[in-house]
Amino acid sequence: PVHSDNMVVFAYLEDVDPLAARIHYVTEAILRLGHGVTSRNPAVGAWDSVTRSYRLEDFRQPTDAVTAELSLEPIAYTFLAGHHIRLSIAGADQDNFDLSSIKNLATAWKVHL
């Protein structure tokens, strides 16, 4: 269903080598949008600056427009000169994550940047 109370967002940071026509996975973030931010760590550079409880009682139904705050998994990585940085966003990753247990999962959504 397009209008749904469950949405999952997968974000992948990638290193694109245009000369070799290769894409290298760098890191990722995963978020079920109903699990909103429960606290913030304002420390500069804190990898856990956004936290969620993942408790059922804290789950909220997304509205028509939802701000998704994703925290990429921390990693040290160097992008070489001439390479491009790409952020890929998806609503599923069937080869790595089984979403079949999530009822009423959104099948389409729009991204506003």
PDB file of C-alpha atoms in Angstrom:
ATOM      1  CA  PRO A   1       0.000   0.000   0.000  1.00  0.00           C
ATOM      2  CA  VAL A   2       1.188   3.471  -0.856  1.00  0.00           C
ATOM      3  CA  HIS A   3      -0.549   4.978   2.186  1.00  0.00           C
ATOM      4  CA  SER A   4       0.814   2.900   5.012  1.00  0.00           C
ATOM      5  CA  ASP A   5       1.716   3.045   8.673  1.00  0.00           C
ATOM      6  CA  ASN A   6       5.052   1.277   8.120  1.00  0.00           C
ATOM      7  CA  MET A   7       7.974   2.449   6.009  1.00  0.00           C
ATOM      8  CA  VAL A   8      11.573   1.261   6.013  1.00  0.00           C
ATOM      9  CA  VAL A   9      14.452   3.293   4.577  1.00  0.00           C
ATOM     10  CA  PHE A  10      17.833   1.866   3.611  1.00  0.00           C
ATOM     11  CA  ALA A  11      20.642   4.303   2.799  1.00  0.00           C
ATOM     12  CA  TYR A  12      23.997   3.241   1.381  1.00  0.00           C
ATOM     13  CA  LEU A  13      27.040   5.499   1.122  1.00  0.00           C
ATOM     14  CA  GLU A  14      29.095   4.492  -1.907  1.00  0.00           C
ATOM     15  CA  ASP A  15      32.409   5.364  -3.536  1.00  0.00           C
ATOM     16  CA  VAL A  16      32.019   5.702  -7.307  1.00  0.00           C
ATOM     17  CA  ASP A  17      35.161   5.265  -9.400  1.00  0.00           C
ATOM     18  CA  PRO A  18      34.205   6.769 -12.778  1.00  0.00           C
ATOM     19  CA  LEU A  19      37.358   5.605 -14.579  1.00  0.00           C
ATOM     20  CA  ALA A  20      37.002   1.944 -13.624  1.00  0.00           C
ATOM     21  CA  ALA A  21      33.181   2.127 -13.751  1.00  0.00           C
ATOM     22  CA  ARG A  22      33.041   0.548 -10.288  1.00  0.00           C
ATOM     23  CA  ILE A  23      30.992   1.275  -7.198  1.00  0.00           C
ATOM     24  CA  HIS A  24      32.298   0.387  -3.739  1.00  0.00           C
ATOM     25  CA  TYR A  25      30.031   0.060  -0.692  1.00  0.00           C
ATOM     26  CA  VAL A  26      31.296   2.232   2.193  1.00  0.00           C
ATOM     27  CA  THR A  27      28.637   2.147   4.938  1.00  0.00           C
ATOM     28  CA  GLU A  28      24.896   2.093   5.542  1.00  0.00           C
ATOM     29  CA  ALA A  29      21.950   3.238   7.629  1.00  0.00           C
ATOM     30  CA  ILE A  30      18.607   1.546   8.164  1.00  0.00           C
ATOM     31  CA  LEU A  31      15.502   3.117   9.656  1.00  0.00           C
ATOM     32  CA  ARG A  32      11.928   2.030  10.222  1.00  0.00           C
ATOM     33  CA  LEU A  33      10.244   5.430  10.106  1.00  0.00           C
ATOM     34  CA  GLY A  34       7.736   4.722  12.872  1.00  0.00           C
ATOM     35  CA  HIS A  35      10.602   4.600  15.360  1.00  0.00           C
ATOM     36  CA  GLY A  36      11.121   8.314  15.871  1.00  0.00           C
ATOM     37  CA  VAL A  37      13.917  10.080  17.697  1.00  0.00           C
ATOM     38  CA  THR A  38      13.671   9.578  21.470  1.00  0.00           C
ATOM     39  CA  SER A  39      16.789  11.518  22.494  1.00  0.00           C
ATOM     40  CA  ARG A  40      19.691  13.515  21.065  1.00  0.00           C
ATOM     41  CA  ASN A  41      23.363  13.776  21.937  1.00  0.00           C
ATOM     42  CA  PRO A  42      24.462  17.306  20.976  1.00  0.00           C
ATOM     43  CA  ALA A  43      28.184  16.502  21.223  1.00  0.00           C
ATOM     44  CA  VAL A  44      30.038  17.409  18.037  1.00  0.00           C
ATOM     45  CA  GLY A  45      31.011  14.262  16.147  1.00  0.00           C
ATOM     46  CA  ALA A  46      28.949  11.932  18.351  1.00  0.00           C
ATOM     47  CA  TRP A  47      28.136   8.827  16.320  1.00  0.00           C
ATOM     48  CA  ASP A  48      25.063   8.214  18.471  1.00  0.00           C
ATOM     49  CA  SER A  49      23.666  11.733  18.104  1.00  0.00           C
ATOM     50  CA  VAL A  50      20.186  10.349  17.340  1.00  0.00           C
ATOM     51  CA  THR A  51      18.779   7.481  19.406  1.00  0.00           C
ATOM     52  CA  ARG A  52      15.522   5.558  19.322  1.00  0.00           C
ATOM     53  CA  SER A  53      13.957   3.306  21.961  1.00  0.00           C
ATOM     54  CA  TYR A  54      12.394   0.785  19.509  1.00  0.00           C
ATOM     55  CA  ARG A  55       9.727   0.120  22.151  1.00  0.00           C
ATOM     56  CA  LEU A  56       6.239  -0.621  20.878  1.00  0.00           C
ATOM     57  CA  GLU A  57       4.765   2.139  23.042  1.00  0.00           C
ATOM     58  CA  ASP A  58       7.071   4.708  21.365  1.00  0.00           C
ATOM     59  CA  PHE A  59       6.126   3.647  17.818  1.00  0.00           C
ATOM     60  CA  ARG A  60       4.331   6.440  15.995  1.00  0.00           C
ATOM     61  CA  GLN A  61       2.356   6.311  12.782  1.00  0.00           C
ATOM     62  CA  PRO A  62       4.127   8.290  10.031  1.00  0.00           C
ATOM     63  CA  THR A  63       2.128  11.145   8.532  1.00  0.00           C
ATOM     64  CA  ASP A  64       2.039  12.180   4.877  1.00  0.00           C
ATOM     65  CA  ALA A  65       5.435  13.869   5.225  1.00  0.00           C
ATOM     66  CA  VAL A  66       8.036  12.428   7.586  1.00  0.00           C
ATOM     67  CA  THR A  67      11.557  13.676   8.248  1.00  0.00           C
ATOM     68  CA  ALA A  68      13.893  10.702   8.292  1.00  0.00           C
ATOM     69  CA  GLU A  69      17.025  11.197  10.396  1.00  0.00           C
ATOM     70  CA  LEU A  70      19.507   8.489   9.506  1.00  0.00           C
ATOM     71  CA  SER A  71      22.830   7.802  11.193  1.00  0.00           C
ATOM     72  CA  LEU A  72      25.289   6.005   8.966  1.00  0.00           C
ATOM     73  CA  GLU A  73      27.333   3.260  10.592  1.00  0.00           C
ATOM     74  CA  PRO A  74      30.649   4.857  11.648  1.00  0.00           C
ATOM     75  CA  ILE A  75      33.673   4.059   9.515  1.00  0.00           C
ATOM     76  CA  ALA A  76      37.024   5.570   8.561  1.00  0.00           C
ATOM     77  CA  TYR A  77      37.315   5.783   4.787  1.00  0.00           C
ATOM     78  CA  THR A  78      39.248   7.841   2.250  1.00  0.00           C
ATOM     79  CA  PHE A  79      37.661   8.820  -1.056  1.00  0.00           C
ATOM     80  CA  LEU A  80      40.350   9.068  -3.701  1.00  0.00           C
ATOM     81  CA  ALA A  81      40.725  12.136  -5.898  1.00  0.00           C
ATOM     82  CA  GLY A  82      38.397  11.968  -8.882  1.00  0.00           C
ATOM     83  CA  HIS A  83      35.970   9.593  -7.175  1.00  0.00           C
ATOM     84  CA  HIS A  84      32.367  10.545  -6.489  1.00  0.00           C
ATOM     85  CA  ILE A  85      30.364  10.092  -3.289  1.00  0.00           C
ATOM     86  CA  ARG A  86      26.910   8.592  -3.820  1.00  0.00           C
ATOM     87  CA  LEU A  87      24.067   8.118  -1.353  1.00  0.00           C
ATOM     88  CA  SER A  88      21.625   5.444  -2.553  1.00  0.00           C
ATOM     89  CA  ILE A  89      18.202   5.324  -0.889  1.00  0.00           C
ATOM     90  CA  ALA A  90      15.872   2.332  -1.078  1.00  0.00           C
ATOM     91  CA  GLY A  91      12.714   0.979   0.531  1.00  0.00           C
ATOM     92  CA  ALA A  92      13.875  -2.642   0.537  1.00  0.00           C
ATOM     93  CA  ASP A  93      16.977  -4.819   0.272  1.00  0.00           C
ATOM     94  CA  GLN A  94      15.605  -8.301  -0.343  1.00  0.00           C
ATOM     95  CA  ASP A  95      19.033  -9.923  -0.586  1.00  0.00           C
ATOM     96  CA  ASN A  96      20.024  -8.833   2.925  1.00  0.00           C
ATOM     97  CA  PHE A  97      16.912  -8.002   4.974  1.00  0.00           C
ATOM     98  CA  ASP A  98      13.662  -9.949   5.356  1.00  0.00           C
ATOM     99  CA  LEU A  99      10.791  -7.493   5.761  1.00  0.00           C
ATOM    100  CA  SER A 100       7.997 -10.072   5.459  1.00  0.00           C
ATOM    101  CA  SER A 101       7.083  -9.779   9.171  1.00  0.00           C
ATOM    102  CA  ILE A 102       6.240  -6.060   8.854  1.00  0.00           C
ATOM    103  CA  LYS A 103       2.526  -5.654   8.233  1.00  0.00           C
ATOM    104  CA  ASN A 104       1.140  -2.949   5.944  1.00  0.00           C
ATOM    105  CA  LEU A 105       4.585  -2.036   4.600  1.00  0.00           C
ATOM    106  CA  ALA A 106       4.631   0.910   2.194  1.00  0.00           C
ATOM    107  CA  THR A 107       5.353  -0.083  -1.407  1.00  0.00           C
ATOM    108  CA  ALA A 108       5.994   3.433  -2.714  1.00  0.00           C
ATOM    109  CA  TRP A 109       7.108   6.768  -1.300  1.00  0.00           C
ATOM    110  CA  LYS A 110       8.576  10.100  -2.366  1.00  0.00           C
ATOM    111  CA  VAL A 111      11.834  11.674  -1.276  1.00  0.00           C
ATOM    112  CA  HIS A 112      12.013  15.472  -0.904  1.00  0.00           C
ATOM    113  CA  LEU A 113      15.511  16.879  -0.588  1.00  0.00           C
TER     114      LEU A 113
END
